[in-house]
Amino acid sequence: MMKTETSTAPAPAAFEPRITAFVCNWCTYAGADLAGTSRLQYASNMRIIKLPCTGRIDPLFVLKAFENGADAVLVSGCHPGDCHYTSGNYHARRRWTLFRKLLALTGIGDDRLFFSWVSAAEGQKFADLVNDVTAKVRKAGPFCAVHPGRRAS
Amino acid sequence: MKALREAAEKLLREKRVSLVIGYEDRKGRPAFFAAKPEDCGRLAYDASCRQNLAAYLGKPEIRARLPVAVVAPPAVLRSIVVLTAESQLPPGQVLALAVDGDSFLGTFDAAGVAELLRAKYSTLAPEPALLERVQGLLQKSPAERAAFWEAEFSKCTRCYACRAACPGCYCSRCIVEKNAPQWISTAALGHGNYTWSVMRAFHQSGRCTLCGACEAACPQGLPLMLLNAVLDREALEEFGSRPGYDPEAKPLIGSWSADDDHSYMR
């Protein structure tokens, strides 16, 4: 059958990364809010999950995100010294330093797992960060091929 | 061997302990619990003893029989120090019958164990072959690493022998048994196996003494020590952490310093 001009079959969609962001309530979430109220345009690939503090982000959350379809994970919170709870981000930092090496050994490297400090005043930094992370993950491609941490679909 | 048996017998005869936890003189060197002085003739130790007997110190059955003595090669001595630092051992209730290779080093209390380790074993390091395997794996591409672990974790039957063998795994309720919400799938399938092994290793970071008991206990032969070794190396390089030497040490995760590295943070 000849293909007509009016075919409604959708074109194969380009890869759109799904990125899960775990952010703290007081700095990065407020930074993201500022990016929004400042009408900054940035990639729409990030799904933000707000938590009280980066210290609340259990490494299990990251594994759960990858398990359920995230192509990348971003963890972001207050700059050192700025934590609303004085030391939550310091606790988190030490945890991530170790955990990222463990994940790297199992094949989840720097192109899938991102960390940042974004303050409530850094709306522009947040927008740039999202764009940059999205571009990197787009380049890295979908996280699905064969990984033991992924839920079989 | 003879010196070990005599020392154990002496402790029981003098009623300084009510139980000696050791290895039995038969094939496979299973754990042996000597409650009477005359049992001590069945104790043995050699390099084939890979179980970490400090894992028993958290069990309620053993707790009910304190004070006890444990046959302990260097890695187990370190486990005793870790448990002391984590306030898991009632003071003065655990003695170590220190052994190394063919030699019996003596009977030590908690303070003595720390002293012995500092004096004689301050340079204990992971086996070079283990670190080479870690390095070899890190040199592969992420996809190859994922494929490697996919093949390994698919063998896991979720028997939790790794957990039972580990002196660090003493939580009365493990994260894998929590089901509201269920964080780790308990089916012996891909992602649950992965999450379980990764989190098990992570919960030991800064606490693992690389005794190798988890890997030795694994009936499926998973290379669990690769996970432990990469964390051990990172904890040492980043934070100078050497678990099992200082009975007053703060937990590595659970303490922090404003100077910790964060060069990977954007």
Tab-separated table of C-alpha atoms in Angstrom:
chain	number	residue	atom	x	y	z
A	1	MET	CA	0.000	0.000	0.000
A	2	MET	CA	1.274	3.401	-0.844
A	3	LYS	CA	1.960	5.739	1.980
A	4	THR	CA	-0.198	8.830	1.740
A	5	GLU	CA	0.584	12.328	2.840
A	6	THR	CA	-2.147	12.191	5.426
A	7	SER	CA	-0.712	9.233	7.353
A	8	THR	CA	-1.224	9.700	11.081
A	9	ALA	CA	1.421	7.184	12.133
A	10	PRO	CA	3.673	8.961	14.620
A	11	ALA	CA	7.276	9.490	13.664
A	12	PRO	CA	9.686	7.514	15.860
A	13	ALA	CA	10.167	9.781	18.822
A	14	ALA	CA	13.622	11.108	19.552
A	15	PHE	CA	15.072	10.010	22.878
A	16	GLU	CA	13.798	12.211	25.660
A	17	PRO	CA	15.691	11.494	28.878
A	18	ARG	CA	13.762	11.023	32.064
A	19	ILE	CA	15.749	12.539	34.898
A	20	THR	CA	14.761	12.264	38.536
A	21	ALA	CA	15.928	15.100	40.751
A	22	PHE	CA	16.003	14.755	44.522
A	23	VAL	CA	16.259	18.264	45.901
A	24	CYS	CA	16.070	19.878	49.289
A	25	ASN	CA	13.178	22.086	50.270
A	26	TRP	CA	15.183	25.079	51.351
A	27	CYS	CA	17.750	25.770	48.657
A	28	THR	CA	17.489	23.893	45.385
A	29	TYR	CA	13.703	23.693	45.356
A	30	ALA	CA	13.548	27.413	46.055
A	31	GLY	CA	16.159	27.897	43.321
A	32	ALA	CA	13.968	25.945	40.917
A	33	ASP	CA	11.041	28.093	42.003
A	34	LEU	CA	13.053	31.202	41.281
A	35	ALA	CA	13.907	29.882	37.830
A	36	GLY	CA	10.161	29.484	37.262
A	37	THR	CA	9.075	32.862	38.574
A	38	SER	CA	11.900	34.443	36.593
A	39	ARG	CA	10.366	32.845	33.475
A	40	LEU	CA	13.610	31.093	32.611
A	41	GLN	CA	13.240	28.469	29.918
A	42	TYR	CA	14.894	25.138	30.553
A	43	ALA	CA	14.607	21.518	29.473
A	44	SER	CA	11.456	19.787	30.667
A	45	ASN	CA	13.104	16.417	31.301
A	46	MET	CA	13.629	16.799	35.014
A	47	ARG	CA	11.085	15.391	37.474
A	48	ILE	CA	11.656	17.036	40.806
A	49	ILE	CA	11.075	15.267	44.097
A	50	LYS	CA	11.268	17.615	47.044
A	51	LEU	CA	12.593	16.429	50.381
A	52	PRO	CA	13.203	18.365	53.580
A	53	CYS	CA	16.979	18.125	53.280
A	54	THR	CA	19.676	16.337	51.282
A	55	GLY	CA	20.396	14.504	54.519
A	56	ARG	CA	16.994	12.863	54.070
A	57	ILE	CA	17.918	11.390	50.694
A	58	ASP	CA	18.589	7.722	51.284
A	59	PRO	CA	20.779	6.096	48.622
A	60	LEU	CA	17.866	3.700	48.198
A	61	PHE	CA	15.880	6.545	46.626
A	62	VAL	CA	18.460	6.738	43.854
A	63	LEU	CA	18.361	2.999	43.229
A	64	LYS	CA	14.563	3.114	43.240
A	65	ALA	CA	14.588	5.860	40.603
A	66	PHE	CA	16.867	3.846	38.340
A	67	GLU	CA	14.842	0.728	38.996
A	68	ASN	CA	11.653	2.427	37.857
A	69	GLY	CA	12.798	4.040	34.655
A	70	ALA	CA	14.985	7.068	35.306
A	71	ASP	CA	17.771	7.593	32.772
A	72	ALA	CA	19.677	9.729	35.245
A	73	VAL	CA	19.413	11.052	38.775
A	74	LEU	CA	20.320	14.473	40.111
A	75	VAL	CA	20.792	15.169	43.795
A	76	SER	CA	20.927	18.797	44.780
A	77	GLY	CA	20.847	20.789	47.977
A	78	CYS	CA	22.189	23.744	49.914
A	79	HIS	CA	25.767	24.890	49.583
A	80	PRO	CA	28.083	23.764	52.407
A	81	GLY	CA	27.483	25.965	55.413
A	82	ASP	CA	23.987	26.934	54.238
A	83	CYS	CA	22.000	23.905	55.376
A	84	HIS	CA	18.697	24.827	57.001
A	85	TYR	CA	19.395	22.096	59.536
A	86	THR	CA	23.056	23.176	59.851
A	87	SER	CA	24.687	19.882	58.851
A	88	GLY	CA	22.317	17.743	56.752
A	89	ASN	CA	24.227	18.457	53.560
A	90	TYR	CA	27.540	17.582	55.210
A	91	HIS	CA	26.151	14.214	56.227
A	92	ALA	CA	24.774	13.722	52.718
A	93	ARG	CA	28.050	14.700	51.057
A	94	ARG	CA	30.037	12.043	52.873
A	95	ARG	CA	27.426	9.432	51.965
A	96	TRP	CA	27.448	10.385	48.274
A	97	THR	CA	31.235	10.369	48.079
A	98	LEU	CA	31.166	6.680	48.933
A	99	PHE	CA	27.938	5.714	47.225
A	100	ARG	CA	28.845	7.131	43.808
A	101	LYS	CA	31.973	4.957	43.722
A	102	LEU	CA	29.937	1.892	44.572
A	103	LEU	CA	27.463	2.671	41.791
A	104	ALA	CA	30.301	3.366	39.365
A	105	LEU	CA	31.586	-0.145	40.005
A	106	THR	CA	28.183	-1.507	39.007
A	107	GLY	CA	28.003	0.540	35.824
A	108	ILE	CA	26.216	3.736	36.869
A	109	GLY	CA	28.791	6.418	36.296
A	110	ASP	CA	29.187	10.175	36.152
A	111	ASP	CA	26.970	10.439	33.079
A	112	ARG	CA	23.976	9.080	35.032
A	113	LEU	CA	24.392	10.375	38.526
A	114	PHE	CA	24.811	14.109	39.176
A	115	PHE	CA	25.297	16.124	42.311
A	116	SER	CA	25.094	19.858	42.796
A	117	TRP	CA	24.684	22.692	45.247
A	118	VAL	CA	22.061	25.207	44.147
A	119	SER	CA	21.003	27.974	46.510
A	120	ALA	CA	17.620	29.702	46.668
A	121	ALA	CA	19.151	32.682	44.829
A	122	GLU	CA	20.564	30.608	41.961
A	123	GLY	CA	17.608	30.328	39.593
A	124	GLN	CA	19.878	30.803	36.613
A	125	LYS	CA	22.309	28.166	37.873
A	126	PHE	CA	19.420	25.730	38.250
A	127	ALA	CA	18.180	26.347	34.714
A	128	ASP	CA	21.693	25.958	33.309
A	129	LEU	CA	22.228	22.831	35.381
A	130	VAL	CA	19.056	21.189	34.086
A	131	ASN	CA	19.959	22.041	30.502
A	132	ASP	CA	23.482	20.737	30.940
A	133	VAL	CA	22.462	17.517	32.668
A	134	THR	CA	19.767	16.883	30.068
A	135	ALA	CA	22.257	17.375	27.236
A	136	LYS	CA	24.701	14.963	28.868
A	137	VAL	CA	22.074	12.295	29.422
A	138	ARG	CA	20.758	12.760	25.889
A	139	LYS	CA	24.273	12.030	24.697
A	140	ALA	CA	24.649	9.036	27.009
A	141	GLY	CA	21.398	7.575	25.681
A	142	PRO	CA	18.672	5.594	27.409
A	143	PHE	CA	19.585	3.721	30.552
A	144	CYS	CA	17.943	0.435	29.860
A	145	ALA	CA	19.989	-1.975	27.795
A	146	VAL	CA	21.170	-4.448	30.411
A	147	HIS	CA	21.396	-3.317	33.953
A	148	PRO	CA	20.685	-5.492	36.959
A	149	GLY	CA	19.192	-2.538	38.805
A	150	ARG	CA	16.406	-2.023	36.279
A	151	ARG	CA	12.923	-3.414	36.811
A	152	ALA	CA	12.094	-5.794	33.968
A	153	SER	CA	9.316	-4.233	31.909
B	1	MET	CA	46.530	-25.327	68.348
B	2	LYS	CA	47.469	-26.824	71.695
B	3	ALA	CA	47.999	-23.391	73.220
B	4	LEU	CA	44.589	-22.264	71.935
B	5	ARG	CA	42.861	-25.290	73.444
B	6	GLU	CA	44.617	-24.819	76.779
B	7	ALA	CA	43.762	-21.132	76.945
B	8	ALA	CA	40.106	-21.849	76.135
B	9	GLU	CA	39.972	-24.627	78.688
B	10	LYS	CA	41.499	-22.362	81.317
B	11	LEU	CA	38.893	-19.648	80.716
B	12	LEU	CA	36.053	-22.118	81.105
B	13	ARG	CA	37.559	-23.879	84.115
B	14	GLU	CA	38.126	-20.583	85.902
B	15	LYS	CA	34.590	-19.581	84.916
B	16	ARG	CA	35.822	-16.355	83.358
B	17	VAL	CA	33.539	-17.137	80.426
B	18	SER	CA	30.548	-19.423	80.062
B	19	LEU	CA	31.155	-20.159	76.393
B	20	VAL	CA	34.049	-20.271	73.959
B	21	ILE	CA	33.075	-19.685	70.340
B	22	GLY	CA	35.597	-21.291	68.042
B	23	TYR	CA	36.112	-23.517	65.024
B	24	GLU	CA	35.717	-27.257	65.242
B	25	ASP	CA	38.495	-29.670	64.383
B	26	ARG	CA	36.741	-31.326	61.446
B	27	LYS	CA	36.300	-30.819	57.726
B	28	GLY	CA	34.992	-27.393	56.757
B	29	ARG	CA	35.920	-26.007	60.182
B	30	PRO	CA	32.352	-25.199	61.262
B	31	ALA	CA	31.653	-22.995	64.260
B	32	PHE	CA	31.932	-24.786	67.566
B	33	PHE	CA	30.572	-23.680	70.918
B	34	ALA	CA	32.530	-25.030	73.854
B	35	ALA	CA	30.562	-24.759	77.087
B	36	LYS	CA	32.586	-27.228	79.165
B	37	PRO	CA	36.366	-27.358	79.690
B	38	GLU	CA	36.499	-30.891	78.242
B	39	ASP	CA	34.948	-29.633	74.949
B	40	CYS	CA	38.021	-27.534	74.226
B	41	GLY	CA	39.962	-30.459	72.766
B	42	ARG	CA	37.719	-30.159	69.706
B	43	LEU	CA	38.785	-26.593	68.944
B	44	ALA	CA	41.036	-25.865	65.992
B	45	TYR	CA	42.258	-22.997	63.907
B	46	ASP	CA	43.950	-22.717	60.533
B	47	ALA	CA	43.777	-20.608	57.400
B	48	SER	CA	40.698	-22.476	56.140
B	49	CYS	CA	38.559	-20.912	58.907
B	50	ARG	CA	36.771	-18.203	56.978
B	51	GLN	CA	33.735	-17.635	59.138
B	52	ASN	CA	33.754	-14.465	61.224
B	53	LEU	CA	32.725	-15.661	64.665
B	54	ALA	CA	32.144	-12.105	65.882
B	55	ALA	CA	28.833	-12.347	63.982
B	56	TYR	CA	27.531	-14.508	66.827
B	57	LEU	CA	28.103	-11.770	69.403
B	58	GLY	CA	24.931	-9.970	68.382
B	59	LYS	CA	22.687	-13.017	68.611
B	60	PRO	CA	20.289	-13.153	71.570
B	61	GLU	CA	21.203	-16.796	72.245
B	62	ILE	CA	24.815	-15.768	72.803
B	63	ARG	CA	23.904	-12.569	74.623
B	64	ALA	CA	22.078	-14.704	77.170
B	65	ARG	CA	25.338	-16.523	77.938
B	66	LEU	CA	27.768	-13.642	78.382
B	67	PRO	CA	30.643	-13.447	79.193
B	68	VAL	CA	32.016	-15.344	76.189
B	69	ALA	CA	35.346	-15.771	74.447
B	70	VAL	CA	35.822	-15.788	70.674
B	71	VAL	CA	38.574	-17.336	68.603
B	72	ALA	CA	39.691	-14.395	66.500
B	73	PRO	CA	42.161	-13.975	63.633
B	74	PRO	CA	43.131	-10.351	62.856
B	75	ALA	CA	40.061	-9.467	60.761
B	76	VAL	CA	37.788	-10.751	63.514
B	77	LEU	CA	39.750	-8.775	66.087
B	78	ARG	CA	38.954	-5.724	63.995
B	79	SER	CA	35.286	-6.686	63.933
B	80	ILE	CA	35.344	-6.794	67.737
B	81	VAL	CA	36.771	-3.269	67.791
B	82	VAL	CA	34.101	-2.079	65.326
B	83	LEU	CA	31.360	-3.583	67.495
B	84	THR	CA	32.923	-1.966	70.573
B	85	ALA	CA	33.018	1.420	68.834
B	86	GLU	CA	29.343	0.997	67.918
B	87	SER	CA	28.445	0.183	71.551
B	88	GLN	CA	27.290	-3.285	70.573
B	89	LEU	CA	29.357	-5.223	73.095
B	90	PRO	CA	28.649	-4.971	76.822
B	91	PRO	CA	31.938	-3.779	78.375
B	92	GLY	CA	34.127	-6.550	79.743
B	93	GLN	CA	31.867	-9.348	78.507
B	94	VAL	CA	33.813	-10.470	75.440
B	95	LEU	CA	37.313	-11.894	75.393
B	96	ALA	CA	39.280	-12.641	72.254
B	97	LEU	CA	41.480	-15.703	71.823
B	98	ALA	CA	43.709	-14.121	69.208
B	99	VAL	CA	45.089	-16.411	66.519
B	100	ASP	CA	47.052	-15.787	63.353
B	101	GLY	CA	48.123	-18.522	60.974
B	102	ASP	CA	49.514	-21.287	63.145
B	103	SER	CA	50.218	-19.193	66.206
B	104	PHE	CA	48.113	-18.441	69.242
B	105	LEU	CA	48.721	-14.906	70.456
B	106	GLY	CA	46.936	-14.903	73.798
B	107	THR	CA	43.717	-13.894	75.503
B	108	PHE	CA	42.718	-10.244	75.220
B	109	ASP	CA	39.940	-8.012	76.492
B	110	ALA	CA	38.516	-5.191	74.333
B	111	ALA	CA	41.269	-2.738	75.235
B	112	GLY	CA	43.904	-5.419	74.729
B	113	VAL	CA	42.509	-6.246	71.304
B	114	ALA	CA	42.851	-2.633	70.166
B	115	GLU	CA	46.381	-2.514	71.537
B	116	LEU	CA	47.379	-5.771	69.829
B	117	LEU	CA	46.015	-4.540	66.507
B	118	ARG	CA	47.879	-1.263	66.760
B	119	ALA	CA	51.107	-2.970	67.758
B	120	LYS	CA	51.106	-5.905	65.390
B	121	TYR	CA	48.584	-5.344	62.603
B	122	SER	CA	48.552	-1.604	61.967
B	123	THR	CA	49.426	-2.144	58.328
B	124	LEU	CA	46.719	-4.689	57.456
B	125	ALA	CA	45.677	-3.989	53.883
B	126	PRO	CA	43.269	-5.620	51.458
B	127	GLU	CA	44.729	-8.413	49.386
B	128	PRO	CA	46.410	-6.962	46.267
B	129	ALA	CA	44.613	-9.526	44.109
B	130	LEU	CA	41.244	-8.182	45.307
B	131	LEU	CA	42.169	-4.595	44.515
B	132	GLU	CA	43.406	-5.708	41.110
B	133	ARG	CA	40.037	-7.271	40.388
B	134	VAL	CA	38.307	-4.031	41.391
B	135	GLN	CA	40.646	-2.058	39.175
B	136	GLY	CA	40.126	-4.456	36.306
B	137	LEU	CA	36.362	-4.065	36.571
B	138	LEU	CA	36.599	-0.269	36.748
B	139	GLN	CA	38.602	-0.239	33.536
B	140	LYS	CA	35.717	-1.812	31.652
B	141	SER	CA	32.953	0.289	30.119
B	142	PRO	CA	29.812	0.979	32.178
B	143	ALA	CA	27.863	-1.384	29.920
B	144	GLU	CA	30.390	-4.157	30.487
B	145	ARG	CA	30.299	-3.569	34.224
B	146	ALA	CA	26.508	-3.732	34.171
B	147	ALA	CA	26.634	-6.967	32.169
B	148	PHE	CA	29.136	-8.433	34.631
B	149	TRP	CA	26.872	-7.718	37.593
B	150	GLU	CA	23.765	-8.763	35.706
B	151	ALA	CA	25.327	-12.193	35.278
B	152	GLU	CA	26.476	-12.332	38.900
B	153	PHE	CA	23.359	-11.034	40.622
B	154	SER	CA	21.097	-13.270	38.556
B	155	LYS	CA	22.568	-16.196	40.520
B	156	CYS	CA	21.532	-14.770	43.881
B	157	THR	CA	18.856	-16.817	45.667
B	158	ARG	CA	18.338	-14.227	48.411
B	159	CYS	CA	19.235	-16.635	51.175
B	160	TYR	CA	20.809	-13.736	53.084
B	161	ALA	CA	23.756	-15.872	54.118
B	162	CYS	CA	25.887	-12.774	53.435
B	163	ARG	CA	23.902	-10.918	56.068
B	164	ALA	CA	23.968	-13.746	58.585
B	165	ALA	CA	27.725	-14.133	58.187
B	166	CYS	CA	28.488	-10.463	58.801
B	167	PRO	CA	29.158	-9.128	62.286
B	168	GLY	CA	28.145	-5.676	61.033
B	169	CYS	CA	24.647	-6.838	60.075
B	170	TYR	CA	23.113	-6.851	63.529
B	171	CYS	CA	19.929	-4.800	62.950
B	172	SER	CA	17.009	-6.599	64.557
B	173	ARG	CA	14.913	-5.533	61.598
B	174	CYS	CA	16.689	-5.312	58.261
B	175	ILE	CA	15.674	-2.829	55.547
B	176	VAL	CA	14.964	-5.734	53.198
B	177	GLU	CA	12.288	-7.009	55.572
B	178	LYS	CA	10.444	-3.707	55.709
B	179	ASN	CA	7.414	-3.870	53.480
B	180	ALA	CA	5.485	-0.672	54.038
B	181	PRO	CA	6.829	0.643	51.792
B	182	GLN	CA	8.845	-2.195	50.375
B	183	TRP	CA	12.152	-0.637	49.399
B	184	ILE	CA	13.838	-3.788	48.169
B	185	SER	CA	11.952	-6.439	46.259
B	186	THR	CA	12.342	-9.808	47.967
B	187	ALA	CA	11.893	-11.827	44.789
B	188	ALA	CA	15.146	-13.466	43.770
B	189	LEU	CA	15.169	-11.485	40.535
B	190	GLY	CA	17.242	-8.797	38.851
B	191	HIS	CA	16.584	-5.441	40.463
B	192	GLY	CA	15.837	-6.770	43.939
B	193	ASN	CA	19.047	-8.776	43.951
B	194	TYR	CA	20.989	-5.763	42.745
B	195	THR	CA	19.508	-3.369	45.275
B	196	TRP	CA	19.972	-5.855	48.083
B	197	SER	CA	23.653	-6.481	47.433
B	198	VAL	CA	24.453	-2.836	46.776
B	199	MET	CA	22.688	-1.655	49.906
B	200	ARG	CA	24.127	-4.450	52.018
B	201	ALA	CA	27.608	-3.364	50.977
B	202	PHE	CA	26.813	0.304	51.456
B	203	HIS	CA	25.521	-0.251	54.970
B	204	GLN	CA	28.946	-1.693	55.773
B	205	SER	CA	30.904	1.238	54.382
B	206	GLY	CA	33.386	2.522	56.910
B	207	ARG	CA	32.608	-0.534	59.063
B	208	CYS	CA	33.699	-3.493	56.950
B	209	THR	CA	36.981	-5.106	57.980
B	210	LEU	CA	37.241	-7.104	54.727
B	211	CYS	CA	37.151	-10.387	56.638
B	212	GLY	CA	35.604	-12.065	53.605
B	213	ALA	CA	32.973	-13.984	55.567
B	214	CYS	CA	30.091	-12.782	53.354
B	215	GLU	CA	31.721	-13.984	50.162
B	216	ALA	CA	32.795	-17.241	51.784
B	217	ALA	CA	29.245	-17.816	53.007
B	218	CYS	CA	27.611	-17.147	49.629
B	219	PRO	CA	26.422	-20.478	48.228
B	220	GLN	CA	26.276	-18.967	44.751
B	221	GLY	CA	29.812	-17.599	44.851
B	222	LEU	CA	28.927	-13.945	44.188
B	223	PRO	CA	32.019	-11.692	44.226
B	224	LEU	CA	30.687	-9.609	47.120
B	225	MET	CA	34.162	-8.565	48.194
B	226	LEU	CA	34.459	-6.402	45.079
B	227	LEU	CA	31.691	-4.184	46.452
B	228	ASN	CA	33.217	-4.121	49.929
B	229	ALA	CA	36.700	-3.429	48.593
B	230	VAL	CA	35.722	-0.436	46.455
B	231	LEU	CA	34.014	1.153	49.463
B	232	ASP	CA	36.930	0.330	51.741
B	233	ARG	CA	39.402	1.914	49.341
B	234	GLU	CA	37.288	5.022	48.914
B	235	ALA	CA	36.751	5.398	52.667
B	236	LEU	CA	40.489	5.160	53.222
B	237	GLU	CA	41.476	7.507	50.406
B	238	GLU	CA	38.822	10.139	51.041
B	239	PHE	CA	38.435	10.056	54.787
B	240	GLY	CA	41.439	8.117	56.080
B	241	SER	CA	38.973	5.644	57.540
B	242	ARG	CA	40.408	2.379	58.867
B	243	PRO	CA	37.604	0.613	60.672
B	244	GLY	CA	38.466	-1.754	63.473
B	245	TYR	CA	41.422	-0.021	65.096
B	246	ASP	CA	39.951	2.643	67.338
B	247	PRO	CA	37.295	1.508	69.828
B	248	GLU	CA	36.329	5.162	70.299
B	249	ALA	CA	35.999	5.909	66.576
B	250	LYS	CA	32.968	7.814	65.384
B	251	PRO	CA	30.993	6.104	62.634
B	252	LEU	CA	32.261	7.200	59.233
B	253	ILE	CA	28.766	7.792	57.908
B	254	GLY	CA	27.081	9.631	60.700
B	255	SER	CA	29.927	12.026	61.228
B	256	TRP	CA	31.274	14.678	58.861
B	257	SER	CA	33.887	17.309	58.359
B	258	ALA	CA	33.542	20.695	56.702
B	259	ASP	CA	36.700	19.820	54.748
B	260	ASP	CA	35.285	16.711	53.066
B	261	ASP	CA	35.954	16.636	49.345
B	262	HIS	CA	33.149	17.672	47.042
B	263	SER	CA	34.963	18.195	43.783
B	264	TYR	CA	32.311	16.062	42.058
B	265	MET	CA	29.547	18.460	43.102
B	266	ARG	CA	28.495	20.950	40.471
